[in-house]
Short mmCIF file of C-alpha atoms in Angstrom, two decimals:
data_model
loop_
_atom_site.label_atom_id
_atom_site.label_comp_id
_atom_site.label_asym_id
_atom_site.label_seq_id
_atom_site.Cartn_x
_atom_site.Cartn_y
_atom_site.Cartn_z
CA MET A 1 0.00 0.00 0.00
CA SER A 2 1.38 3.40 -0.96
CA LYS A 3 1.90 6.22 1.52
CA LYS A 4 -0.87 8.23 -0.18
CA GLN A 5 -3.34 5.34 0.16
CA LYS A 6 -2.51 4.99 3.87
CA VAL A 7 -3.17 8.70 4.43
CA ASN A 8 -6.49 8.52 2.58
CA ASP A 9 -7.61 5.44 4.55
CA SER A 10 -6.78 7.23 7.80
CA GLN A 11 -8.72 10.30 6.69
CA LYS A 12 -11.77 8.17 5.89
CA LYS A 13 -11.73 6.54 9.33
CA ASN A 14 -11.40 9.88 11.11
CA LEU A 15 -14.13 11.40 8.97
CA LYS A 16 -16.53 8.61 9.86
CA LYS A 17 -15.99 9.27 13.57
CA LYS A 18 -16.28 13.03 13.23
CA ASN A 19 -19.44 13.03 11.15
CA LYS A 20 -21.73 11.09 13.48
CA SER A 21 -24.68 13.46 13.88
CA VAL A 22 -26.06 14.55 17.22
CA PHE A 23 -29.44 13.00 16.47
CA SER A 24 -28.52 9.91 14.54
CA GLN A 25 -25.59 7.54 14.82
CA GLU A 26 -26.45 6.00 11.44
CA ASP A 27 -25.63 8.79 9.00
CA ALA A 28 -23.68 6.52 6.67
CA LEU A 29 -20.90 8.09 4.61
CA ASP A 30 -20.00 7.39 1.03
CA ILE A 31 -16.39 6.38 1.58
CA GLN A 32 -15.52 6.50 -2.12
CA THR A 33 -13.29 9.55 -2.29
CA LYS A 34 -12.79 11.50 -5.45
CA GLU A 35 -10.08 14.06 -6.09
CA ILE A 36 -11.35 17.14 -7.91
CA GLU A 37 -9.56 19.57 -10.18
CA LEU A 38 -10.51 23.23 -9.86
CA PRO A 39 -11.62 24.89 -13.10
CA ALA A 40 -9.26 27.57 -14.38
CA GLU A 41 -11.68 30.41 -13.58
CA ILE A 42 -11.87 29.31 -9.92
CA LYS A 43 -8.11 28.84 -9.63
CA LYS A 44 -7.67 32.51 -10.49
CA GLN A 45 -9.94 33.66 -7.65
CA LYS A 46 -8.85 34.31 -4.10
CA ILE A 47 -10.64 31.76 -1.91
CA THR A 48 -11.91 33.15 1.40
CA THR A 49 -14.38 32.16 4.09
CA LYS A 50 -16.94 34.34 2.33
CA ASN A 51 -16.86 32.63 -1.06
CA VAL A 52 -15.55 29.13 -0.34
CA CYS A 53 -18.98 27.44 -0.04
CA GLN A 54 -20.24 29.04 -3.23
CA LEU A 55 -17.12 28.03 -5.16
CA LEU A 56 -17.14 24.52 -3.74
CA SER A 57 -20.77 24.02 -4.76
CA GLN A 58 -19.71 24.62 -8.37
CA VAL A 59 -17.35 21.66 -8.35
CA ALA A 60 -18.96 19.29 -5.84
CA THR A 61 -22.71 19.15 -6.33
CA SER A 62 -23.29 15.54 -5.24
CA LYS A 63 -23.05 14.03 -1.77
CA LYS A 64 -19.72 12.23 -1.67
CA ASN A 65 -16.33 12.46 -0.06
CA ILE A 66 -14.04 14.57 -2.17
CA ILE A 67 -10.38 15.47 -1.92
CA VAL A 68 -9.97 19.19 -2.47
CA PRO A 69 -6.98 21.51 -2.89
CA LYS A 70 -5.50 22.82 0.34
CA LYS A 71 -6.66 26.40 -0.23
CA ILE A 72 -10.30 25.23 -0.16
CA SER A 73 -9.91 23.00 2.91
CA LYS A 74 -7.97 25.76 4.67
CA ALA A 75 -10.78 28.28 4.06
CA LEU A 76 -13.42 25.80 5.27
CA LEU A 77 -11.43 25.01 8.41
CA LYS A 78 -11.12 28.71 9.13
CA LEU A 79 -14.86 29.08 8.63
CA GLY A 80 -15.40 26.22 11.06
CA ASN A 81 -18.61 25.96 13.07
CA LYS A 82 -18.55 29.55 14.28
CA LYS A 83 -21.54 31.83 14.20
CA HIS A 84 -21.95 33.73 10.96
CA LYS A 85 -20.57 37.25 10.88
CA LYS A 86 -23.30 39.83 11.25
CA ASP A 87 -24.75 41.13 7.98
CA ASN A 88 -28.15 42.07 6.56
CA ASN A 89 -29.41 38.49 6.99
CA ALA A 90 -28.79 38.42 10.74
CA THR A 91 -32.14 40.02 11.57
CA LEU A 92 -34.29 38.08 9.11
CA LYS A 93 -37.67 36.98 10.48
CA ASN A 94 -39.95 34.14 9.46
CA LYS A 95 -42.35 34.68 6.62
CA GLU A 96 -45.94 35.17 7.72
CA GLY A 97 -47.45 31.93 9.01
CA ASN A 98 -44.13 30.08 9.05
CA ILE A 99 -42.24 28.90 12.10
CA ILE A 100 -39.20 27.65 10.11
CA ASP A 101 -37.60 29.03 6.94
CA VAL A 102 -34.49 27.33 5.57
CA GLN A 103 -32.81 29.28 2.78
CA ASN A 104 -30.02 27.94 0.55
CA VAL A 105 -28.40 25.88 3.30
CA THR A 106 -25.20 23.96 2.62
CA LYS A 107 -23.37 21.72 5.08
CA TYR A 108 -19.94 20.12 4.77
CA TYR A 109 -17.80 18.16 7.18
CA ILE A 110 -14.04 18.30 6.71
CA ASN A 111 -11.08 16.19 7.78
CA GLY A 112 -7.72 17.25 6.41
CA ASN A 113 -8.41 17.89 2.75
CA VAL A 114 -11.27 15.37 2.53
CA ILE A 115 -14.71 16.99 2.48
CA ASN A 116 -18.04 15.24 2.91
CA HIS A 117 -20.81 17.19 1.22
CA ILE A 118 -23.89 16.50 3.41
CA LEU A 119 -26.51 19.07 2.34
CA ASP A 120 -26.47 20.97 -0.93
CA ASN A 121 -28.35 24.28 -1.19
CA ILE A 122 -31.46 23.14 0.73
CA SER A 123 -34.47 25.47 0.99
CA LEU A 124 -37.83 24.78 2.65
CA SER A 125 -40.50 26.40 4.79
CA ILE A 126 -42.59 24.89 7.58
CA LYS A 127 -45.82 26.45 8.82
CA LYS A 128 -46.68 26.68 12.49
CA GLY A 129 -48.77 23.70 13.54
CA GLU A 130 -47.65 21.32 10.80
CA ILE A 131 -46.61 17.72 11.30
CA ILE A 132 -43.59 17.19 9.07
CA LEU A 133 -41.93 13.87 8.28
CA ILE A 134 -38.36 14.11 6.98
CA PHE A 135 -38.03 10.83 5.17
CA GLY A 136 -35.18 8.95 3.51
CA VAL A 137 -32.57 6.25 3.80
CA SER A 138 -29.67 6.43 6.23
CA GLY A 139 -26.91 8.75 5.05
CA GLY A 140 -29.16 10.94 2.91
CA GLY A 141 -28.74 13.99 5.15
CA LYS A 142 -32.08 14.00 6.99
CA SER A 143 -30.61 13.90 10.52
CA THR A 144 -28.12 16.62 9.63
CA LEU A 145 -31.02 18.79 8.44
CA LEU A 146 -32.80 18.14 11.74
CA ASN A 147 -29.68 19.16 13.66
CA LEU A 148 -29.53 22.46 11.76
CA ILE A 149 -33.17 23.48 12.17
CA SER A 150 -33.14 22.54 15.86
CA GLY A 151 -30.06 24.66 16.63
CA LEU A 152 -27.77 21.74 17.45
CA ASP A 153 -25.44 22.53 14.55
CA ARG A 154 -24.69 25.39 12.16
CA PRO A 155 -24.66 25.34 8.35
CA ASN A 156 -21.59 26.42 6.41
CA SER A 157 -23.78 28.81 4.44
CA GLY A 158 -27.42 29.85 4.23
CA ASN A 159 -30.11 30.97 6.66
CA VAL A 160 -32.02 28.88 9.20
CA ILE A 161 -34.78 31.09 10.61
CA VAL A 162 -36.74 29.50 13.45
CA CYS A 163 -39.18 31.33 15.73
CA ASP A 164 -37.99 34.63 14.18
CA LYS A 165 -34.32 33.95 14.99
CA ASN A 166 -31.65 33.32 12.33
CA LEU A 167 -29.82 30.53 14.12
CA PRO A 168 -26.41 30.59 12.32
CA TYR A 169 -25.91 34.14 13.61
CA LEU A 170 -26.51 33.28 17.27
CA SER A 171 -23.69 32.71 19.75
CA ASN A 172 -23.45 29.35 21.50
CA ALA A 173 -25.01 30.87 24.62
CA LYS A 174 -27.93 32.29 22.66
CA LEU A 175 -28.42 29.01 20.82
CA THR A 176 -28.70 27.30 24.20
CA LEU A 177 -31.37 29.79 25.27
CA PHE A 178 -33.19 29.29 21.98
CA ARG A 179 -33.34 25.53 22.50
CA ARG A 180 -34.38 25.96 26.13
CA HIS A 181 -37.24 28.31 25.33
CA HIS A 182 -38.61 27.01 22.03
CA VAL A 183 -37.92 23.34 21.32
CA SER A 184 -38.13 19.82 22.75
CA PHE A 185 -36.15 16.80 21.62
CA ILE A 186 -36.96 13.13 21.37
CA PHE A 187 -33.61 11.42 20.83
CA GLN A 188 -32.91 7.85 19.82
CA SER A 189 -30.86 7.49 23.00
CA TYR A 190 -32.71 7.96 26.29
CA ASN A 191 -30.36 10.47 27.98
CA LEU A 192 -32.08 9.97 31.34
CA LEU A 193 -30.44 11.14 34.57
CA GLU A 194 -29.57 7.97 36.47
CA ASN A 195 -29.94 9.51 39.94
CA LEU A 196 -33.49 10.78 39.28
CA SER A 197 -36.75 8.85 39.26
CA ALA A 198 -38.79 8.53 36.10
CA TYR A 199 -41.12 11.28 37.34
CA ASP A 200 -38.26 13.62 38.24
CA ASN A 201 -36.63 13.02 34.85
CA ALA A 202 -39.88 14.00 33.16
CA GLU A 203 -40.23 17.03 35.41
CA THR A 204 -36.90 18.44 34.17
CA GLY A 205 -38.68 19.07 30.87
CA SER A 206 -41.50 20.91 32.62
CA TYR A 207 -39.03 23.14 34.50
CA LEU A 208 -37.76 24.50 31.17
CA GLN A 209 -41.23 25.82 30.25
CA ARG A 210 -41.25 29.46 31.36
CA ASP A 211 -44.98 29.93 30.79
CA HIS A 212 -46.69 28.24 33.74
CA ASN A 213 -49.99 28.29 31.86
CA LYS A 214 -48.46 25.97 29.23
CA ARG A 215 -47.22 23.35 31.68
CA VAL A 216 -48.93 19.98 31.38
CA ASP A 217 -50.02 17.30 33.85
CA ILE A 218 -47.05 14.92 34.05
CA VAL A 219 -49.01 12.23 35.89
CA GLU A 220 -51.55 12.24 33.07
CA LEU A 221 -48.74 11.68 30.56
CA PHE A 222 -47.48 8.71 32.57
CA GLU A 223 -51.00 7.30 32.51
CA GLN A 224 -51.24 7.76 28.73
CA PHE A 225 -47.97 5.88 28.28
CA GLU A 226 -49.04 3.16 30.72
CA LEU A 227 -46.16 3.94 33.09
CA LYS A 228 -47.92 5.19 36.21
CA GLU A 229 -46.56 2.27 38.24
CA GLU A 230 -43.00 3.13 37.16
CA MET A 231 -43.06 6.85 38.08
CA ASN A 232 -40.90 6.37 41.18
CA LYS A 233 -38.47 3.92 39.62
CA PHE A 234 -34.93 4.85 38.59
CA PRO A 235 -33.70 4.26 35.01
CA SER A 236 -31.66 1.22 36.10
CA GLN A 237 -34.90 -0.39 37.31
CA MET A 238 -36.69 0.01 33.97
CA SER A 239 -36.48 -1.74 30.62
CA GLY A 240 -35.11 0.00 27.54
CA GLY A 241 -38.61 0.52 26.15
CA GLN A 242 -39.79 2.05 29.42
CA GLN A 243 -36.82 4.42 29.50
CA GLN A 244 -37.56 5.49 25.94
CA ARG A 245 -41.15 6.29 26.90
CA VAL A 246 -39.96 8.35 29.89
CA SER A 247 -37.67 10.35 27.59
CA ILE A 248 -40.66 11.04 25.34
CA ILE A 249 -42.78 12.11 28.32
CA ARG A 250 -39.98 14.50 29.32
CA ALA A 251 -40.07 16.10 25.86
CA LEU A 252 -43.85 16.40 25.91
CA ALA A 253 -43.87 17.83 29.45
CA LYS A 254 -42.04 20.91 28.23
CA ASN A 255 -44.92 21.76 25.86
CA ALA A 256 -42.54 23.62 23.53
CA ASP A 257 -43.33 25.41 20.26
CA ILE A 258 -41.61 22.65 18.25
CA ILE A 259 -40.98 18.98 18.97
CA PHE A 260 -38.06 17.40 17.11
CA ALA A 261 -38.07 13.61 17.03
CA ASP A 262 -35.42 11.37 15.48
CA GLU A 263 -36.86 7.90 14.82
CA PRO A 264 -39.30 8.26 17.76
CA THR A 265 -40.63 4.72 17.30
CA GLY A 266 -37.38 3.08 16.20
CA ALA A 267 -36.74 1.14 19.43
CA LEU A 268 -40.38 0.55 20.40
CA ASP A 269 -42.83 -2.28 19.88
CA THR A 270 -46.00 -1.77 17.83
CA SER A 271 -48.23 -1.06 20.82
CA THR A 272 -45.92 1.59 22.29
CA SER A 273 -45.25 3.09 18.85
CA LYS A 274 -48.97 3.65 18.48
CA ILE A 275 -49.12 5.43 21.86
CA VAL A 276 -46.18 7.70 20.93
CA LEU A 277 -47.56 8.69 17.53
CA LYS A 278 -51.08 9.07 18.89
CA THR A 279 -49.81 11.43 21.62
CA LEU A 280 -47.76 13.50 19.16
CA TYR A 281 -50.74 13.76 16.81
CA GLU A 282 -53.17 14.76 19.56
CA ILE A 283 -50.77 17.33 21.05
CA ASN A 284 -50.40 18.82 17.58
CA GLN A 285 -54.16 19.03 17.18
CA ALA A 286 -54.87 20.37 20.67
CA ARG A 287 -52.00 22.87 21.04
CA ASN A 288 -51.00 23.63 17.45
CA THR A 289 -47.51 22.36 18.30
CA THR A 290 -45.22 21.90 15.30
CA VAL A 291 -43.94 18.32 15.14
CA ILE A 292 -40.92 17.44 12.98
CA MET A 293 -39.95 13.78 12.78
CA VAL A 294 -37.10 11.99 11.03
CA SER A 295 -37.80 8.41 9.99
CA HIS A 296 -37.24 5.82 7.30
CA ASP A 297 -40.51 4.04 8.22
CA PRO A 298 -43.14 4.67 5.49
CA LYS A 299 -45.93 3.45 7.76
CA ILE A 300 -46.16 6.77 9.60
CA LYS A 301 -46.50 8.92 6.47
CA PRO A 302 -50.32 9.24 6.66
CA MET A 303 -50.22 11.30 9.89
CA ALA A 304 -47.99 14.03 8.43
CA ASN A 305 -49.11 17.17 6.63
CA ARG A 306 -46.06 16.88 4.41
CA ILE A 307 -43.41 14.26 3.75
CA ILE A 308 -40.07 15.77 2.74
CA THR A 309 -37.78 13.18 1.17
CA ILE A 310 -34.04 13.83 1.44
CA ALA A 311 -31.65 11.95 -0.84
CA GLN A 312 -28.01 12.62 -1.65
CA GLY A 313 -28.09 15.89 0.28
CA LYS A 314 -31.04 17.37 -1.62
CA ILE A 315 -34.82 17.51 -1.31
CA SER A 316 -35.87 14.93 -3.87
CA ASN A 317 -39.63 15.05 -3.26
CA ILE A 318 -42.32 16.75 -1.18
CA GLN A 319 -45.59 14.88 -0.72
CA VAL A 320 -48.63 16.73 0.64
CA ASN A 321 -51.36 15.02 2.65
CA GLU A 322 -54.51 17.11 2.32
CA LYS A 323 -56.14 15.13 5.13
CA PRO A 324 -53.64 13.64 7.60
CA ILE A 325 -55.12 10.80 9.60
CA HIS A 326 -54.99 9.78 13.25
CA PRO A 327 -52.48 6.98 14.01
CA ASP A 328 -55.41 4.86 15.23
CA GLU A 329 -56.41 4.56 11.56
CA PHE A 330 -53.16 2.97 10.38
CA TYR A 331 -52.26 1.12 13.60
CA LYS A 332 -55.36 -1.07 13.66
#
């Protein structure tokens, strides 16, 4: 094996580790690297943090690992994951009726001079009160998109306007406040606090809701999820499925503007999956809460207002359900 091959293999391994998304641990990478040659007109230009994403999109429009010249990787590394420098876009607000507006968003991950192009110039809008399913196979970019619109990650370029805040322009501290005040998360992993009971874990979600009038009855949620007898148990005393349900109760207890859920039924049996989806649907209907789910399970499509399919870093299709149906209808 040549020295160059050894370096490339090492880069691929490091890139795999680095690119595991916050939401999903299954964002598969295309490990076939391809070295690109810059066109003459781009070679003549000075590459900076301001124009690097635009120039890169001209030579790398598909989702794959690419080996780029050092001046491109250097500019991207300098750009990093920092907040965007303030400009006219910093104060953009949501369009009327929308709670999320994504505008021309691009996301790369970089290791050395190997770049993985995750999202390519994505744009979409989500209205307040919609149930959205982001659908697609593993590695298509759907979990990365969820990370960006939930404020867990920043794009390399573009605007992500959520609840009238352009997230890429917020500092880390302000992003934390945004997440605390506006969103709830249902992760694939439970993330329960081991020294707290199931009830106390759920109550941590309620504490983050500033508006006392919006706080919900936690005991009622435990009853809905058939866990009333487990309220005083610690995580180590519960099964994996029970812990997952407690983590979902915690998210619902916050009663946030938006609920983000990555494969919310992935680790659950059919009966519990029905309870989870039924609860999300009914909360959406009762409180006008926006629900955004990531899944590769086509069975849950009927409950969504829109199904946004992500493939190879792009939106490949948007399906509209004029009349979404209650999960009871497709979980008979």
